[in-house]
Amino acid sequence: MSLILSVVSVLAALVGAWQTPPPAPEPPVAGLTTAEEVLTALETADRGLTSLTAQVIYDRELVLAGDRQQRVGTLYFVNRPGDKPEAPDRRFTIDFTELAVGDRRESERQTFIFDGQWLLEKNWSEREYVRRQVVPPGERFDPLRIGEGPMPIPIGQRKADILARYEAQLLEPGAGLEDHAELAAFAAGSVQLQLTPRNDDDQFREVRLWYRPEGDGRLLPRMARTLNRNGDESTVRLVGTRLNAEVPESLLDTRPPADWNGSIQPYRGSASPR
């Protein structure tokens, strides 16, 4: 979900930062001065949250393929009580409507809907779908769970669970964005959290998360950047975020659309939806 930097550019940025005197530190955002304080605040960030909607801008650059893409659409996220307090019923839809490859931009609608068990992918131009059961029958999956879900923006996840898998560091909002003026401006006023996996089997080498504090002190996701093991980097930006707006059930429907061609794939022991 993001703009990617090549390994060379990452190393160049690191060397440049090492040789350049660091800027004066900015005052702490929302009074948060450590990574653990941020993670503690995120544990309760979903309190009273029933839905989150936002425009989503998803940039991805594949280093080996030399491919750079951007998709623009809308995110609908629903947070409901589950059978157990520690296992909320979380669902999402990402409805992409624009695709840019290089300098070419065009309308292209592609929709992903996840209901906790099934992931439905819809290709509107071809009227084709794929419906995959990505979680064992009878179980549910949190799509925001860091290191497991397709959207690494933890809300309401236990600090201990995150720290068991990642080393966490609090950074200045613009750290790592020195060569990306647009992203640096977008991240201004946010809290940046850098997560580094403790184990080499994690799909990511690094995860960076930006949260912006609301008036009530709640931290809302603003941006996420991930660097995977192949060196591909993705960036997700959430624009115009709205809380607790009504989300029509039709937008969360993972049943096969009528009169479309497609396939249904029951659970086969595959990994989580990434």
mmCIF file of C-alpha atoms in Angstrom:
data_model
loop_
_atom_site.group_PDB
_atom_site.id
_atom_site.type_symbol
_atom_site.label_atom_id
_atom_site.label_comp_id
_atom_site.label_asym_id
_atom_site.label_seq_id
_atom_site.Cartn_x
_atom_site.Cartn_y
_atom_site.Cartn_z
ATOM 1 C CA MET A 1 0.000 0.000 0.000
ATOM 2 C CA SER A 2 2.528 2.665 -0.945
ATOM 3 C CA LEU A 3 5.362 4.387 -2.774
ATOM 4 C CA ILE A 4 8.449 2.216 -2.815
ATOM 5 C CA LEU A 5 12.085 3.121 -2.619
ATOM 6 C CA SER A 6 14.853 0.992 -4.088
ATOM 7 C CA VAL A 7 17.465 -0.445 -1.749
ATOM 8 C CA VAL A 8 19.971 2.000 -3.213
ATOM 9 C CA SER A 9 17.824 5.026 -2.480
ATOM 10 C CA VAL A 10 17.157 3.783 1.056
ATOM 11 C CA LEU A 11 20.889 3.411 1.686
ATOM 12 C CA ALA A 12 21.533 6.819 0.139
ATOM 13 C CA ALA A 13 18.949 8.390 2.424
ATOM 14 C CA LEU A 14 20.518 6.701 5.444
ATOM 15 C CA VAL A 15 24.003 7.904 4.518
ATOM 16 C CA GLY A 16 22.747 11.400 3.811
ATOM 17 C CA ALA A 17 20.946 11.565 7.136
ATOM 18 C CA TRP A 18 24.067 10.311 8.922
ATOM 19 C CA GLN A 19 26.215 13.033 7.358
ATOM 20 C CA THR A 20 23.730 15.859 7.899
ATOM 21 C CA PRO A 21 23.198 17.410 11.354
ATOM 22 C CA PRO A 22 19.753 16.417 12.674
ATOM 23 C CA PRO A 23 17.067 19.120 12.808
ATOM 24 C CA ALA A 24 15.896 20.494 16.131
ATOM 25 C CA PRO A 25 13.337 18.086 17.652
ATOM 26 C CA GLU A 26 9.698 19.034 17.314
ATOM 27 C CA PRO A 27 7.510 19.320 20.417
ATOM 28 C CA PRO A 28 5.718 16.063 21.300
ATOM 29 C CA VAL A 29 2.368 15.521 19.586
ATOM 30 C CA ALA A 30 -0.548 15.118 22.016
ATOM 31 C CA GLY A 31 1.988 14.904 24.847
ATOM 32 C CA LEU A 32 3.233 11.508 23.635
ATOM 33 C CA THR A 33 6.980 11.144 24.139
ATOM 34 C CA THR A 34 7.649 7.385 23.812
ATOM 35 C CA ALA A 35 6.599 4.546 21.534
ATOM 36 C CA GLU A 36 5.040 2.731 24.482
ATOM 37 C CA GLU A 37 2.838 5.739 25.246
ATOM 38 C CA VAL A 38 1.610 5.704 21.638
ATOM 39 C CA LEU A 39 0.884 1.971 21.773
ATOM 40 C CA THR A 40 -0.989 2.435 25.047
ATOM 41 C CA ALA A 41 -3.130 5.146 23.444
ATOM 42 C CA LEU A 42 -3.847 2.889 20.456
ATOM 43 C CA GLU A 43 -5.181 0.142 22.733
ATOM 44 C CA THR A 44 -8.308 2.226 23.334
ATOM 45 C CA ALA A 45 -8.428 4.093 20.009
ATOM 46 C CA ASP A 46 -11.408 1.982 18.906
ATOM 47 C CA ARG A 47 -13.486 2.808 21.988
ATOM 48 C CA GLY A 48 -16.882 4.045 20.809
ATOM 49 C CA LEU A 49 -15.834 3.556 17.179
ATOM 50 C CA THR A 50 -18.492 1.913 15.013
ATOM 51 C CA SER A 51 -17.187 2.865 11.580
ATOM 52 C CA LEU A 52 -14.441 4.724 9.761
ATOM 53 C CA THR A 53 -14.663 5.973 6.190
ATOM 54 C CA ALA A 54 -12.043 7.826 4.175
ATOM 55 C CA GLN A 55 -10.638 8.378 0.742
ATOM 56 C CA VAL A 56 -7.715 5.988 0.335
ATOM 57 C CA ILE A 57 -4.650 6.649 -1.813
ATOM 58 C CA TYR A 58 -2.574 3.516 -2.276
ATOM 59 C CA ASP A 59 0.883 3.840 -3.848
ATOM 60 C CA ARG A 60 3.045 0.847 -4.639
ATOM 61 C CA GLU A 61 6.384 0.503 -6.374
ATOM 62 C CA LEU A 62 7.859 -2.895 -7.201
ATOM 63 C CA VAL A 63 11.624 -2.670 -7.254
ATOM 64 C CA LEU A 64 12.439 -5.761 -9.325
ATOM 65 C CA ALA A 65 9.674 -5.173 -11.862
ATOM 66 C CA GLY A 66 10.306 -1.445 -12.049
ATOM 67 C CA ASP A 67 6.551 -0.947 -11.783
ATOM 68 C CA ARG A 68 4.929 1.997 -10.015
ATOM 69 C CA GLN A 69 1.192 2.188 -9.455
ATOM 70 C CA GLN A 70 -1.309 4.326 -7.616
ATOM 71 C CA ARG A 71 -4.903 3.426 -6.862
ATOM 72 C CA VAL A 72 -7.483 5.834 -5.464
ATOM 73 C CA GLY A 73 -10.792 4.904 -3.911
ATOM 74 C CA THR A 74 -12.815 4.780 -0.700
ATOM 75 C CA LEU A 75 -12.322 2.775 2.482
ATOM 76 C CA TYR A 76 -15.309 1.635 4.546
ATOM 77 C CA PHE A 77 -14.384 0.038 7.873
ATOM 78 C CA VAL A 78 -16.965 -1.268 10.352
ATOM 79 C CA ASN A 79 -16.225 -2.166 13.985
ATOM 80 C CA ARG A 80 -18.918 -4.140 15.817
ATOM 81 C CA PRO A 81 -19.043 -6.143 19.056
ATOM 82 C CA GLY A 82 -18.085 -9.765 18.529
ATOM 83 C CA ASP A 83 -18.921 -12.954 20.373
ATOM 84 C CA LYS A 84 -16.051 -12.156 22.749
ATOM 85 C CA PRO A 85 -14.942 -8.707 23.984
ATOM 86 C CA GLU A 86 -11.374 -9.380 22.808
ATOM 87 C CA ALA A 87 -12.560 -10.420 19.322
ATOM 88 C CA PRO A 88 -14.588 -7.615 17.691
ATOM 89 C CA ASP A 89 -16.428 -8.170 14.419
ATOM 90 C CA ARG A 90 -14.436 -6.048 11.967
ATOM 91 C CA ARG A 91 -15.237 -5.755 8.268
ATOM 92 C CA PHE A 92 -14.018 -3.540 5.485
ATOM 93 C CA THR A 93 -14.541 -2.603 1.868
ATOM 94 C CA ILE A 94 -11.985 -0.875 -0.325
ATOM 95 C CA ASP A 95 -13.596 0.412 -3.516
ATOM 96 C CA PHE A 96 -10.886 1.569 -5.923
ATOM 97 C CA THR A 97 -12.062 3.670 -8.868
ATOM 98 C CA GLU A 98 -8.844 5.112 -10.362
ATOM 99 C CA LEU A 99 -5.567 3.549 -11.460
ATOM 100 C CA ALA A 100 -2.351 5.339 -12.403
ATOM 101 C CA VAL A 101 0.602 3.472 -13.908
ATOM 102 C CA GLY A 102 3.556 5.749 -14.488
ATOM 103 C CA ASP A 103 2.161 8.928 -16.051
ATOM 104 C CA ARG A 104 -1.017 7.270 -17.325
ATOM 105 C CA ARG A 105 -4.201 7.632 -15.254
ATOM 106 C CA GLU A 106 -7.514 5.976 -16.052
ATOM 107 C CA SER A 107 -10.811 4.947 -14.515
ATOM 108 C CA GLU A 108 -10.689 1.342 -13.332
ATOM 109 C CA ARG A 109 -12.965 -0.012 -10.657
ATOM 110 C CA GLN A 110 -11.825 -2.858 -8.458
ATOM 111 C CA THR A 111 -13.450 -3.684 -5.127
ATOM 112 C CA PHE A 112 -12.254 -5.771 -2.181
ATOM 113 C CA ILE A 113 -14.720 -6.758 0.564
ATOM 114 C CA PHE A 114 -13.781 -8.696 3.707
ATOM 115 C CA ASP A 115 -16.316 -9.932 6.271
ATOM 116 C CA GLY A 116 -14.032 -11.631 8.787
ATOM 117 C CA GLN A 117 -13.905 -14.939 6.882
ATOM 118 C CA TRP A 118 -14.470 -14.354 3.191
ATOM 119 C CA LEU A 119 -12.643 -11.974 0.853
ATOM 120 C CA LEU A 120 -14.531 -10.954 -2.289
ATOM 121 C CA GLU A 121 -12.624 -9.361 -5.165
ATOM 122 C CA LYS A 122 -14.718 -7.724 -7.896
ATOM 123 C CA ASN A 123 -13.438 -6.680 -11.326
ATOM 124 C CA TRP A 124 -16.138 -4.380 -12.622
ATOM 125 C CA SER A 125 -14.979 -3.964 -16.224
ATOM 126 C CA GLU A 126 -14.949 -7.737 -16.782
ATOM 127 C CA ARG A 127 -17.860 -8.432 -14.420
ATOM 128 C CA GLU A 128 -15.794 -11.130 -12.779
ATOM 129 C CA TYR A 129 -15.291 -12.042 -9.129
ATOM 130 C CA VAL A 130 -13.200 -14.286 -6.910
ATOM 131 C CA ARG A 131 -14.577 -15.221 -3.484
ATOM 132 C CA ARG A 132 -11.955 -16.708 -1.157
ATOM 133 C CA GLN A 133 -12.419 -18.114 2.329
ATOM 134 C CA VAL A 134 -9.184 -16.924 3.928
ATOM 135 C CA VAL A 135 -9.960 -17.892 7.540
ATOM 136 C CA PRO A 136 -10.781 -21.390 8.870
ATOM 137 C CA PRO A 137 -14.526 -22.056 9.206
ATOM 138 C CA GLY A 138 -15.864 -20.881 12.544
ATOM 139 C CA GLU A 139 -13.009 -18.453 13.154
ATOM 140 C CA ARG A 140 -12.734 -14.719 12.552
ATOM 141 C CA PHE A 141 -9.858 -12.501 11.549
ATOM 142 C CA ASP A 142 -8.967 -8.905 12.415
ATOM 143 C CA PRO A 143 -7.965 -7.180 9.126
ATOM 144 C CA LEU A 144 -6.128 -4.402 10.967
ATOM 145 C CA ARG A 145 -3.976 -6.693 13.103
ATOM 146 C CA ILE A 146 -0.382 -5.659 12.595
ATOM 147 C CA GLY A 147 1.747 -8.233 10.784
ATOM 148 C CA GLU A 148 -1.245 -10.302 9.685
ATOM 149 C CA GLY A 149 -3.849 -8.197 7.919
ATOM 150 C CA PRO A 150 -3.763 -6.376 4.585
ATOM 151 C CA MET A 151 -3.982 -2.959 6.262
ATOM 152 C CA PRO A 152 -1.280 -2.569 8.926
ATOM 153 C CA ILE A 153 -2.962 0.205 10.910
ATOM 154 C CA PRO A 154 -3.611 -1.282 14.362
ATOM 155 C CA ILE A 155 -6.534 0.196 16.281
ATOM 156 C CA GLY A 156 -7.489 -1.369 19.594
ATOM 157 C CA GLN A 157 -4.709 -3.960 19.478
ATOM 158 C CA ARG A 158 -2.949 -4.841 22.725
ATOM 159 C CA LYS A 159 0.419 -3.192 23.213
ATOM 160 C CA ALA A 160 1.906 -6.445 24.491
ATOM 161 C CA ASP A 161 0.912 -8.271 21.296
ATOM 162 C CA ILE A 162 2.639 -5.674 19.120
ATOM 163 C CA LEU A 163 5.792 -5.522 21.237
ATOM 164 C CA ALA A 164 6.029 -9.315 21.224
ATOM 165 C CA ARG A 165 6.545 -9.199 17.459
ATOM 166 C CA TYR A 166 8.082 -5.776 16.843
ATOM 167 C CA GLU A 167 10.569 -3.335 18.243
ATOM 168 C CA ALA A 168 8.871 0.062 18.406
ATOM 169 C CA GLN A 169 10.409 3.516 18.106
ATOM 170 C CA LEU A 170 8.803 6.953 18.141
ATOM 171 C CA LEU A 171 10.104 9.221 15.357
ATOM 172 C CA GLU A 172 9.575 12.803 14.235
ATOM 173 C CA PRO A 173 6.622 13.086 11.809
ATOM 174 C CA GLY A 174 8.865 13.852 8.833
ATOM 175 C CA ALA A 175 11.608 11.319 9.558
ATOM 176 C CA GLY A 176 12.254 9.156 6.506
ATOM 177 C CA LEU A 177 10.266 11.498 4.259
ATOM 178 C CA GLU A 178 13.032 13.984 3.488
ATOM 179 C CA ASP A 179 12.835 13.177 -0.244
ATOM 180 C CA HIS A 180 9.018 13.117 -0.327
ATOM 181 C CA ALA A 181 7.791 16.665 0.229
ATOM 182 C CA GLU A 182 4.145 15.778 -0.456
ATOM 183 C CA LEU A 183 4.151 12.930 2.059
ATOM 184 C CA ALA A 184 6.050 15.000 4.628
ATOM 185 C CA ALA A 185 3.419 17.745 4.390
ATOM 186 C CA PHE A 186 0.677 15.132 4.701
ATOM 187 C CA ALA A 187 2.298 13.674 7.832
ATOM 188 C CA ALA A 188 2.826 17.026 9.570
ATOM 189 C CA GLY A 189 1.265 17.153 13.026
ATOM 190 C CA SER A 190 1.103 13.369 13.267
ATOM 191 C CA VAL A 191 2.732 10.803 15.528
ATOM 192 C CA GLN A 192 5.109 8.473 13.652
ATOM 193 C CA LEU A 193 5.727 4.969 14.939
ATOM 194 C CA GLN A 194 8.412 2.733 13.433
ATOM 195 C CA LEU A 195 7.997 -1.022 13.907
ATOM 196 C CA THR A 196 10.851 -3.428 13.142
ATOM 197 C CA PRO A 197 10.104 -7.188 13.186
ATOM 198 C CA ARG A 198 11.895 -9.247 15.810
ATOM 199 C CA ASN A 199 11.796 -12.344 13.564
ATOM 200 C CA ASP A 200 12.962 -12.753 9.981
ATOM 201 C CA ASP A 201 9.831 -14.656 8.941
ATOM 202 C CA ASP A 202 7.678 -11.510 9.063
ATOM 203 C CA GLN A 203 6.430 -10.383 5.638
ATOM 204 C CA PHE A 204 7.761 -6.863 6.298
ATOM 205 C CA ARG A 205 11.238 -5.543 6.976
ATOM 206 C CA GLU A 206 9.767 -2.376 8.413
ATOM 207 C CA VAL A 207 6.405 -0.776 9.117
ATOM 208 C CA ARG A 208 5.935 2.955 9.672
ATOM 209 C CA LEU A 209 2.638 4.298 10.967
ATOM 210 C CA TRP A 210 1.365 7.852 11.302
ATOM 211 C CA TYR A 211 -1.556 8.782 13.557
ATOM 212 C CA ARG A 212 -3.164 12.175 14.006
ATOM 213 C CA PRO A 213 -4.704 13.060 17.389
ATOM 214 C CA GLU A 214 -8.326 14.211 17.458
ATOM 215 C CA GLY A 215 -9.751 16.784 19.849
ATOM 216 C CA ASP A 216 -10.740 14.069 22.318
ATOM 217 C CA GLY A 217 -7.197 12.664 22.273
ATOM 218 C CA ARG A 218 -8.083 9.655 20.124
ATOM 219 C CA LEU A 219 -5.373 8.689 17.619
ATOM 220 C CA LEU A 220 -6.698 8.185 14.087
ATOM 221 C CA PRO A 221 -4.712 6.476 11.310
ATOM 222 C CA ARG A 222 -3.270 8.967 8.839
ATOM 223 C CA MET A 223 -0.673 7.081 6.797
ATOM 224 C CA ALA A 224 1.157 3.740 6.694
ATOM 225 C CA ARG A 225 4.314 2.721 4.818
ATOM 226 C CA THR A 226 5.624 -0.823 4.582
ATOM 227 C CA LEU A 227 8.852 -2.257 3.201
ATOM 228 C CA ASN A 228 8.618 -5.956 2.382
ATOM 229 C CA ARG A 229 11.337 -8.589 2.068
ATOM 230 C CA ASN A 230 11.682 -7.989 -1.683
ATOM 231 C CA GLY A 231 12.359 -4.295 -1.158
ATOM 232 C CA ASP A 232 8.919 -3.227 -2.401
ATOM 233 C CA GLU A 233 7.454 -0.288 -0.527
ATOM 234 C CA SER A 234 3.795 0.610 -0.221
ATOM 235 C CA THR A 235 2.133 3.712 1.175
ATOM 236 C CA VAL A 236 -1.488 4.137 2.216
ATOM 237 C CA ARG A 237 -2.907 7.589 2.920
ATOM 238 C CA LEU A 238 -6.333 8.186 4.457
ATOM 239 C CA VAL A 239 -7.907 11.519 3.495
ATOM 240 C CA GLY A 240 -11.048 13.124 4.926
ATOM 241 C CA THR A 241 -11.548 10.484 7.597
ATOM 242 C CA ARG A 242 -15.044 10.334 9.096
ATOM 243 C CA LEU A 243 -16.031 8.450 12.228
ATOM 244 C CA ASN A 244 -19.262 6.595 12.974
ATOM 245 C CA ALA A 245 -20.952 7.442 9.680
ATOM 246 C CA GLU A 246 -23.552 4.955 8.498
ATOM 247 C CA VAL A 247 -22.163 2.303 6.150
ATOM 248 C CA PRO A 248 -24.836 0.547 4.043
ATOM 249 C CA GLU A 249 -24.851 -3.230 4.465
ATOM 250 C CA SER A 250 -24.807 -3.598 0.688
ATOM 251 C CA LEU A 251 -21.246 -2.258 0.641
ATOM 252 C CA LEU A 252 -20.117 -5.085 2.948
ATOM 253 C CA ASP A 253 -21.828 -7.941 1.106
ATOM 254 C CA THR A 254 -19.394 -10.750 0.227
ATOM 255 C CA ARG A 255 -21.936 -12.886 -1.611
ATOM 256 C CA PRO A 256 -21.206 -13.500 -5.314
ATOM 257 C CA PRO A 257 -22.808 -10.765 -7.443
ATOM 258 C CA ALA A 258 -25.672 -11.954 -9.626
ATOM 259 C CA ASP A 259 -25.009 -12.440 -13.343
ATOM 260 C CA TRP A 260 -21.227 -12.213 -12.920
ATOM 261 C CA ASN A 261 -18.684 -14.880 -13.812
ATOM 262 C CA GLY A 262 -16.400 -16.035 -11.050
ATOM 263 C CA SER A 263 -15.107 -18.675 -8.703
ATOM 264 C CA ILE A 264 -15.509 -19.617 -5.044
ATOM 265 C CA GLN A 265 -12.477 -20.958 -3.190
ATOM 266 C CA PRO A 266 -13.106 -22.595 0.223
ATOM 267 C CA TYR A 267 -10.450 -22.414 2.911
ATOM 268 C CA ARG A 268 -7.348 -24.422 2.048
ATOM 269 C CA GLY A 269 -5.057 -23.552 4.908
ATOM 270 C CA SER A 270 -3.746 -20.445 3.193
ATOM 271 C CA ALA A 271 -2.214 -17.487 4.973
ATOM 272 C CA SER A 272 -4.160 -14.478 6.163
ATOM 273 C CA PRO A 273 -5.498 -11.989 3.567
ATOM 274 C CA ARG A 274 -2.534 -9.834 2.558
#
